[in-house]
Amino acid sequence: AQRVTQPEKLLSVFKGAPVELKCNYSYSGSPELFWYVQYSRQRLQLLLRHISRESIKGFTADLNKGETSFHLKKPFAQEEDSAMYYCALSGMDSSYKLIFGSGTRLLVRP
Amino acid sequence: DAGITQSPRYKITETGRQVTLMCHQTWSHSYMFWYRQDLGHGLRLIYYSAAADITDKGEVPDGYVVSRSKTENFPLTLESATRSQTSVYFCASSRIMTEYTGELFFGEGSRLTVL
């Protein structure tokens, strides 16, 4: 079964601290992984996708097929990073429909 | 600015009533989706549509009906609302669905409360 697991419902860090939002997946084929973000009073939007190997707003994520993980990292958290983060998976097995995890709320304290 | 809009943004209804949530997009995207967002469950796909007159079930379709007579509209109907359908509903669209996509464009959401 295709599944995305985000084990932390809430992650609270201080400004300037490193951040790692965990995402593990279960998928039989070759998945595409994404991180979506929802800032307060804003729409859910794509943050980054693994195929692009990009860094957006200082965030990076590496697909580890051996550990079936796609953790989101940032070396120095900023207050404006506070938001709800969703990991999502897509692939041929799901007809490329996005399957989302349960989300992690990141709170960056001053 | 072109975009994707949902209406109503907030709705309170009673058990057993029919409710329709509207979704309209101006990009002429082929694919449209309805998700519900619940604490602890994240976003779960209700229904999706690959084109006008083509719809298919997602993870949690029971109790919902969709139609897509025009590319730009994708209404979601709760034929007989239940309390378990209290949720925030998100409509989304995408130009294509292949291994190179994954970017869905979301509406602002419709918060539905069923009393």
PDB file of C-alpha atoms in Angstrom:
ATOM      1  CA  ALA A   1       0.000   0.000   0.000  1.00  0.00           C
ATOM      2  CA  GLN A   2       1.129   3.514  -0.714  1.00  0.00           C
ATOM      3  CA  ARG A   3       1.572   5.520   2.424  1.00  0.00           C
ATOM      4  CA  VAL A   4       3.296   8.630   3.704  1.00  0.00           C
ATOM      5  CA  THR A   5       4.131   8.882   7.378  1.00  0.00           C
ATOM      6  CA  GLN A   6       5.037  12.034   9.219  1.00  0.00           C
ATOM      7  CA  PRO A   7       5.665  10.924  12.791  1.00  0.00           C
ATOM      8  CA  GLU A   8       5.689  14.354  14.404  1.00  0.00           C
ATOM      9  CA  LYS A   9       2.488  16.336  14.703  1.00  0.00           C
ATOM     10  CA  LEU A  10       4.299  19.312  16.185  1.00  0.00           C
ATOM     11  CA  LEU A  11       7.910  20.373  16.061  1.00  0.00           C
ATOM     12  CA  SER A  12       8.956  23.351  18.133  1.00  0.00           C
ATOM     13  CA  VAL A  13      12.404  24.904  17.773  1.00  0.00           C
ATOM     14  CA  PHE A  14      14.072  28.185  18.580  1.00  0.00           C
ATOM     15  CA  LYS A  15      15.059  30.673  15.933  1.00  0.00           C
ATOM     16  CA  GLY A  16      18.460  29.814  14.502  1.00  0.00           C
ATOM     17  CA  ALA A  17      18.253  26.150  15.453  1.00  0.00           C
ATOM     18  CA  PRO A  18      18.420  23.404  12.828  1.00  0.00           C
ATOM     19  CA  VAL A  19      15.175  21.859  11.694  1.00  0.00           C
ATOM     20  CA  GLU A  20      14.418  18.387  10.402  1.00  0.00           C
ATOM     21  CA  LEU A  21      10.887  17.386   9.512  1.00  0.00           C
ATOM     22  CA  LYS A  22      10.653  13.661   9.074  1.00  0.00           C
ATOM     23  CA  CYS A  23       8.879  11.873   6.253  1.00  0.00           C
ATOM     24  CA  ASN A  24       8.862   8.158   5.538  1.00  0.00           C
ATOM     25  CA  TYR A  25       7.023   6.477   2.737  1.00  0.00           C
ATOM     26  CA  SER A  26       5.842   3.099   1.604  1.00  0.00           C
ATOM     27  CA  TYR A  27       5.699   2.565  -2.136  1.00  0.00           C
ATOM     28  CA  SER A  28       6.373  -0.393  -4.337  1.00  0.00           C
ATOM     29  CA  GLY A  29       7.590   1.440  -7.388  1.00  0.00           C
ATOM     30  CA  SER A  30       9.716   4.500  -8.007  1.00  0.00           C
ATOM     31  CA  PRO A  31       8.104   7.431  -6.231  1.00  0.00           C
ATOM     32  CA  GLU A  32       8.228  11.130  -6.691  1.00  0.00           C
ATOM     33  CA  LEU A  33       8.345  12.962  -3.374  1.00  0.00           C
ATOM     34  CA  PHE A  34       7.278  16.487  -2.544  1.00  0.00           C
ATOM     35  CA  TRP A  35       6.987  18.880   0.358  1.00  0.00           C
ATOM     36  CA  TYR A  36       4.011  21.208   0.551  1.00  0.00           C
ATOM     37  CA  VAL A  37       3.659  24.073   3.005  1.00  0.00           C
ATOM     38  CA  GLN A  38       0.694  25.965   4.360  1.00  0.00           C
ATOM     39  CA  TYR A  39       1.477  29.262   6.050  1.00  0.00           C
ATOM     40  CA  SER A  40      -1.111  30.878   8.270  1.00  0.00           C
ATOM     41  CA  ARG A  41      -3.975  32.282   6.211  1.00  0.00           C
ATOM     42  CA  GLN A  42      -2.360  31.188   2.963  1.00  0.00           C
ATOM     43  CA  ARG A  43      -3.034  28.443   0.490  1.00  0.00           C
ATOM     44  CA  LEU A  44      -1.290  25.150   0.491  1.00  0.00           C
ATOM     45  CA  GLN A  45       1.614  25.419  -1.914  1.00  0.00           C
ATOM     46  CA  LEU A  46       4.455  23.359  -3.238  1.00  0.00           C
ATOM     47  CA  LEU A  47       7.705  23.942  -1.384  1.00  0.00           C
ATOM     48  CA  LEU A  48      10.014  21.596  -3.218  1.00  0.00           C
ATOM     49  CA  ARG A  49      10.194  18.316  -5.100  1.00  0.00           C
ATOM     50  CA  HIS A  50      12.997  15.804  -4.990  1.00  0.00           C
ATOM     51  CA  ILE A  51      13.342  15.538  -8.760  1.00  0.00           C
ATOM     52  CA  SER A  52      14.397  19.176  -8.931  1.00  0.00           C
ATOM     53  CA  ARG A  53      17.093  18.843  -6.281  1.00  0.00           C
ATOM     54  CA  GLU A  54      16.514  22.441  -5.375  1.00  0.00           C
ATOM     55  CA  SER A  55      16.772  24.486  -2.209  1.00  0.00           C
ATOM     56  CA  ILE A  56      13.797  26.686  -1.505  1.00  0.00           C
ATOM     57  CA  LYS A  57      13.833  29.229   1.319  1.00  0.00           C
ATOM     58  CA  GLY A  58      16.865  27.444   2.695  1.00  0.00           C
ATOM     59  CA  PHE A  59      15.087  24.086   2.863  1.00  0.00           C
ATOM     60  CA  THR A  60      16.455  20.942   1.280  1.00  0.00           C
ATOM     61  CA  ALA A  61      15.254  17.372   1.165  1.00  0.00           C
ATOM     62  CA  ASP A  62      17.090  14.271   0.046  1.00  0.00           C
ATOM     63  CA  LEU A  63      15.375  11.149  -1.114  1.00  0.00           C
ATOM     64  CA  ASN A  64      16.867   8.122   0.631  1.00  0.00           C
ATOM     65  CA  LYS A  65      15.478   5.064  -1.123  1.00  0.00           C
ATOM     66  CA  GLY A  66      17.239   2.679   1.234  1.00  0.00           C
ATOM     67  CA  GLU A  67      15.541   4.180   4.272  1.00  0.00           C
ATOM     68  CA  THR A  68      12.427   5.195   2.277  1.00  0.00           C
ATOM     69  CA  SER A  69      12.700   8.687   3.692  1.00  0.00           C
ATOM     70  CA  PHE A  70      12.455  12.232   2.415  1.00  0.00           C
ATOM     71  CA  HIS A  71      13.234  14.400   5.413  1.00  0.00           C
ATOM     72  CA  LEU A  72      13.025  18.176   5.103  1.00  0.00           C
ATOM     73  CA  LYS A  73      15.937  20.098   6.570  1.00  0.00           C
ATOM     74  CA  LYS A  74      16.993  23.642   7.215  1.00  0.00           C
ATOM     75  CA  PRO A  75      20.188  24.575   9.048  1.00  0.00           C
ATOM     76  CA  PHE A  76      18.877  27.748  10.710  1.00  0.00           C
ATOM     77  CA  ALA A  77      15.162  28.113  11.319  1.00  0.00           C
ATOM     78  CA  GLN A  78      13.465  31.485  10.984  1.00  0.00           C
ATOM     79  CA  GLU A  79      10.231  32.610  12.609  1.00  0.00           C
ATOM     80  CA  GLU A  80       8.609  32.932   9.194  1.00  0.00           C
ATOM     81  CA  ASP A  81       9.140  29.210   8.679  1.00  0.00           C
ATOM     82  CA  SER A  82       6.357  28.520  11.153  1.00  0.00           C
ATOM     83  CA  ALA A  83       3.725  26.675   9.157  1.00  0.00           C
ATOM     84  CA  MET A  84       2.121  23.329   8.476  1.00  0.00           C
ATOM     85  CA  TYR A  85       4.273  21.050   6.355  1.00  0.00           C
ATOM     86  CA  TYR A  86       3.013  18.101   4.356  1.00  0.00           C
ATOM     87  CA  CYS A  87       5.066  15.420   2.708  1.00  0.00           C
ATOM     88  CA  ALA A  88       3.468  13.944  -0.403  1.00  0.00           C
ATOM     89  CA  LEU A  89       4.120  11.079  -2.765  1.00  0.00           C
ATOM     90  CA  SER A  90       3.219  10.433  -6.352  1.00  0.00           C
ATOM     91  CA  GLY A  91       3.939   7.674  -8.808  1.00  0.00           C
ATOM     92  CA  MET A  92       2.731   5.389 -11.495  1.00  0.00           C
ATOM     93  CA  ASP A  93       1.174   3.007  -8.974  1.00  0.00           C
ATOM     94  CA  SER A  94      -1.163   5.746  -7.815  1.00  0.00           C
ATOM     95  CA  SER A  95      -1.754   7.090 -11.312  1.00  0.00           C
ATOM     96  CA  TYR A  96       0.305  10.069 -10.220  1.00  0.00           C
ATOM     97  CA  LYS A  97      -2.293  11.204  -7.719  1.00  0.00           C
ATOM     98  CA  LEU A  98      -0.702  12.869  -4.736  1.00  0.00           C
ATOM     99  CA  ILE A  99      -0.861  11.002  -1.447  1.00  0.00           C
ATOM    100  CA  PHE A 100      -0.256  13.222   1.545  1.00  0.00           C
ATOM    101  CA  GLY A 101       1.060  12.563   5.001  1.00  0.00           C
ATOM    102  CA  SER A 102      -0.730  13.766   8.111  1.00  0.00           C
ATOM    103  CA  GLY A 103       1.385  16.893   8.351  1.00  0.00           C
ATOM    104  CA  THR A 104       3.782  18.415  10.864  1.00  0.00           C
ATOM    105  CA  ARG A 105       3.260  21.810  12.392  1.00  0.00           C
ATOM    106  CA  LEU A 106       6.542  23.663  12.729  1.00  0.00           C
ATOM    107  CA  LEU A 107       6.684  26.367  15.353  1.00  0.00           C
ATOM    108  CA  VAL A 108       9.773  28.535  15.408  1.00  0.00           C
ATOM    109  CA  ARG A 109      10.052  30.465  18.640  1.00  0.00           C
ATOM    110  CA  PRO A 110      11.928  33.778  18.882  1.00  0.00           C
TER     111      PRO A 110
ATOM    112  CA  ASP B   1      -5.375  37.208 -11.707  1.00  0.00           C
ATOM    113  CA  ALA B   2      -6.404  33.755 -12.889  1.00  0.00           C
ATOM    114  CA  GLY B   3      -6.732  31.177 -10.193  1.00  0.00           C
ATOM    115  CA  ILE B   4      -8.788  28.642  -8.387  1.00  0.00           C
ATOM    116  CA  THR B   5     -11.651  29.719  -6.203  1.00  0.00           C
ATOM    117  CA  GLN B   6     -13.905  27.871  -3.812  1.00  0.00           C
ATOM    118  CA  SER B   7     -17.307  28.771  -2.462  1.00  0.00           C
ATOM    119  CA  PRO B   8     -18.646  29.024   0.088  1.00  0.00           C
ATOM    120  CA  ARG B   9     -15.641  29.557   2.319  1.00  0.00           C
ATOM    121  CA  TYR B  10     -17.642  28.728   5.421  1.00  0.00           C
ATOM    122  CA  LYS B  11     -20.789  26.651   5.728  1.00  0.00           C
ATOM    123  CA  ILE B  12     -22.781  25.372   8.657  1.00  0.00           C
ATOM    124  CA  THR B  13     -25.445  22.809   7.946  1.00  0.00           C
ATOM    125  CA  GLU B  14     -27.461  20.141   9.680  1.00  0.00           C
ATOM    126  CA  THR B  15     -27.261  16.398   9.494  1.00  0.00           C
ATOM    127  CA  GLY B  16     -29.147  15.041   6.534  1.00  0.00           C
ATOM    128  CA  ARG B  17     -29.043  18.186   4.427  1.00  0.00           C
ATOM    129  CA  GLN B  18     -27.544  18.338   0.967  1.00  0.00           C
ATOM    130  CA  VAL B  19     -24.558  20.606   0.557  1.00  0.00           C
ATOM    131  CA  THR B  20     -22.646  21.560  -2.561  1.00  0.00           C
ATOM    132  CA  LEU B  21     -19.177  23.025  -2.494  1.00  0.00           C
ATOM    133  CA  MET B  22     -18.141  24.823  -5.631  1.00  0.00           C
ATOM    134  CA  CYS B  23     -14.739  24.951  -7.262  1.00  0.00           C
ATOM    135  CA  HIS B  24     -13.812  27.059 -10.268  1.00  0.00           C
ATOM    136  CA  GLN B  25     -10.455  27.398 -12.008  1.00  0.00           C
ATOM    137  CA  THR B  26      -9.463  29.724 -14.810  1.00  0.00           C
ATOM    138  CA  TRP B  27      -6.285  27.992 -16.003  1.00  0.00           C
ATOM    139  CA  SER B  28      -8.028  25.353 -18.114  1.00  0.00           C
ATOM    140  CA  HIS B  29      -6.182  22.707 -16.130  1.00  0.00           C
ATOM    141  CA  SER B  30      -7.211  19.201 -17.099  1.00  0.00           C
ATOM    142  CA  TYR B  31      -7.019  17.703 -13.638  1.00  0.00           C
ATOM    143  CA  MET B  32      -9.046  18.730 -10.627  1.00  0.00           C
ATOM    144  CA  PHE B  33      -9.175  17.250  -7.162  1.00  0.00           C
ATOM    145  CA  TRP B  34     -11.120  17.400  -3.946  1.00  0.00           C
ATOM    146  CA  TYR B  35      -9.322  16.756  -0.676  1.00  0.00           C
ATOM    147  CA  ARG B  36     -10.508  16.911   2.883  1.00  0.00           C
ATOM    148  CA  GLN B  37      -8.201  18.034   5.655  1.00  0.00           C
ATOM    149  CA  ASP B  38      -8.656  16.568   9.109  1.00  0.00           C
ATOM    150  CA  LEU B  39      -6.446  16.737  12.160  1.00  0.00           C
ATOM    151  CA  GLY B  40      -4.354  13.613  12.372  1.00  0.00           C
ATOM    152  CA  HIS B  41      -5.208  12.507   8.861  1.00  0.00           C
ATOM    153  CA  GLY B  42      -3.711  15.253   6.792  1.00  0.00           C
ATOM    154  CA  LEU B  43      -5.159  15.600   3.329  1.00  0.00           C
ATOM    155  CA  ARG B  44      -7.177  12.748   1.927  1.00  0.00           C
ATOM    156  CA  LEU B  45      -8.338  12.560  -1.662  1.00  0.00           C
ATOM    157  CA  ILE B  46     -12.101  12.329  -2.104  1.00  0.00           C
ATOM    158  CA  TYR B  47     -12.536  12.469  -5.873  1.00  0.00           C
ATOM    159  CA  TYR B  48     -10.605  13.634  -8.850  1.00  0.00           C
ATOM    160  CA  SER B  49     -11.223  14.359 -12.484  1.00  0.00           C
ATOM    161  CA  ALA B  50      -8.905  14.001 -15.437  1.00  0.00           C
ATOM    162  CA  ALA B  51     -11.083  16.014 -17.800  1.00  0.00           C
ATOM    163  CA  ALA B  52     -14.662  17.094 -18.352  1.00  0.00           C
ATOM    164  CA  ASP B  53     -17.046  14.176 -17.856  1.00  0.00           C
ATOM    165  CA  ILE B  54     -14.268  11.987 -16.434  1.00  0.00           C
ATOM    166  CA  THR B  55     -14.242  11.489 -12.688  1.00  0.00           C
ATOM    167  CA  ASP B  56     -12.844   8.839 -10.384  1.00  0.00           C
ATOM    168  CA  LYS B  57     -12.844   7.943  -6.724  1.00  0.00           C
ATOM    169  CA  GLY B  58     -10.055   8.748  -4.349  1.00  0.00           C
ATOM    170  CA  GLU B  59      -9.326   7.384  -0.879  1.00  0.00           C
ATOM    171  CA  VAL B  60     -12.529   8.490   0.884  1.00  0.00           C
ATOM    172  CA  PRO B  61     -15.369   8.874  -1.675  1.00  0.00           C
ATOM    173  CA  ASP B  62     -18.281   7.524   0.379  1.00  0.00           C
ATOM    174  CA  GLY B  63     -21.012  10.087   0.962  1.00  0.00           C
ATOM    175  CA  TYR B  64     -19.793  12.412  -1.783  1.00  0.00           C
ATOM    176  CA  VAL B  65     -20.802  12.999  -5.377  1.00  0.00           C
ATOM    177  CA  VAL B  66     -18.955  15.002  -8.015  1.00  0.00           C
ATOM    178  CA  SER B  67     -19.590  16.113 -11.541  1.00  0.00           C
ATOM    179  CA  ARG B  68     -17.595  17.896 -14.161  1.00  0.00           C
ATOM    180  CA  SER B  69     -19.655  19.090 -17.079  1.00  0.00           C
ATOM    181  CA  LYS B  70     -17.217  21.927 -17.815  1.00  0.00           C
ATOM    182  CA  THR B  71     -13.445  21.926 -17.554  1.00  0.00           C
ATOM    183  CA  GLU B  72     -13.397  24.902 -15.212  1.00  0.00           C
ATOM    184  CA  ASN B  73     -15.912  23.675 -12.639  1.00  0.00           C
ATOM    185  CA  PHE B  74     -15.762  20.736 -10.261  1.00  0.00           C
ATOM    186  CA  PRO B  75     -18.537  20.823  -7.650  1.00  0.00           C
ATOM    187  CA  LEU B  76     -18.560  18.468  -4.688  1.00  0.00           C
ATOM    188  CA  THR B  77     -21.932  17.443  -3.251  1.00  0.00           C
ATOM    189  CA  LEU B  78     -22.675  15.874   0.086  1.00  0.00           C
ATOM    190  CA  GLU B  79     -26.033  14.294  -0.602  1.00  0.00           C
ATOM    191  CA  SER B  80     -26.956  13.769   3.045  1.00  0.00           C
ATOM    192  CA  ALA B  81     -24.428  15.422   5.317  1.00  0.00           C
ATOM    193  CA  THR B  82     -23.171  13.623   8.413  1.00  0.00           C
ATOM    194  CA  ARG B  83     -21.178  14.938  11.351  1.00  0.00           C
ATOM    195  CA  SER B  84     -18.167  12.938  10.235  1.00  0.00           C
ATOM    196  CA  GLN B  85     -18.075  15.123   7.143  1.00  0.00           C
ATOM    197  CA  THR B  86     -17.240  18.176   9.221  1.00  0.00           C
ATOM    198  CA  SER B  87     -13.917  19.148   7.736  1.00  0.00           C
ATOM    199  CA  VAL B  88     -12.001  21.629   5.646  1.00  0.00           C
ATOM    200  CA  TYR B  89     -12.349  20.841   1.963  1.00  0.00           C
ATOM    201  CA  PHE B  90      -9.722  21.802  -0.562  1.00  0.00           C
ATOM    202  CA  CYS B  91     -10.086  21.881  -4.282  1.00  0.00           C
ATOM    203  CA  ALA B  92      -6.953  21.696  -6.396  1.00  0.00           C
ATOM    204  CA  SER B  93      -6.017  21.613 -10.041  1.00  0.00           C
ATOM    205  CA  SER B  94      -3.083  20.492 -12.132  1.00  0.00           C
ATOM    206  CA  ARG B  95      -2.198  20.868 -15.761  1.00  0.00           C
ATOM    207  CA  ILE B  96      -0.967  17.294 -16.223  1.00  0.00           C
ATOM    208  CA  MET B  97      -0.353  14.231 -14.098  1.00  0.00           C
ATOM    209  CA  THR B  98       2.865  12.488 -14.979  1.00  0.00           C
ATOM    210  CA  GLU B  99       6.086  11.734 -13.225  1.00  0.00           C
ATOM    211  CA  TYR B 100       7.127  15.320 -13.855  1.00  0.00           C
ATOM    212  CA  THR B 101       4.294  16.971 -12.036  1.00  0.00           C
ATOM    213  CA  GLY B 102       3.133  16.912  -8.468  1.00  0.00           C
ATOM    214  CA  GLU B 103       2.442  20.618  -8.358  1.00  0.00           C
ATOM    215  CA  LEU B 104      -1.154  21.046  -7.443  1.00  0.00           C
ATOM    216  CA  PHE B 105      -2.650  24.500  -7.174  1.00  0.00           C
ATOM    217  CA  PHE B 106      -4.985  24.732  -4.230  1.00  0.00           C
ATOM    218  CA  GLY B 107      -8.001  26.810  -3.452  1.00  0.00           C
ATOM    219  CA  GLU B 108      -8.375  28.593  -0.130  1.00  0.00           C
ATOM    220  CA  GLY B 109     -10.521  25.865   1.326  1.00  0.00           C
ATOM    221  CA  SER B 110     -14.133  25.535   2.430  1.00  0.00           C
ATOM    222  CA  ARG B 111     -14.748  24.950   6.117  1.00  0.00           C
ATOM    223  CA  LEU B 112     -17.871  22.830   6.563  1.00  0.00           C
ATOM    224  CA  THR B 113     -19.522  22.186   9.904  1.00  0.00           C
ATOM    225  CA  VAL B 114     -22.290  19.616  10.134  1.00  0.00           C
ATOM    226  CA  LEU B 115     -24.380  19.922  13.288  1.00  0.00           C
TER     227      LEU B 115
END
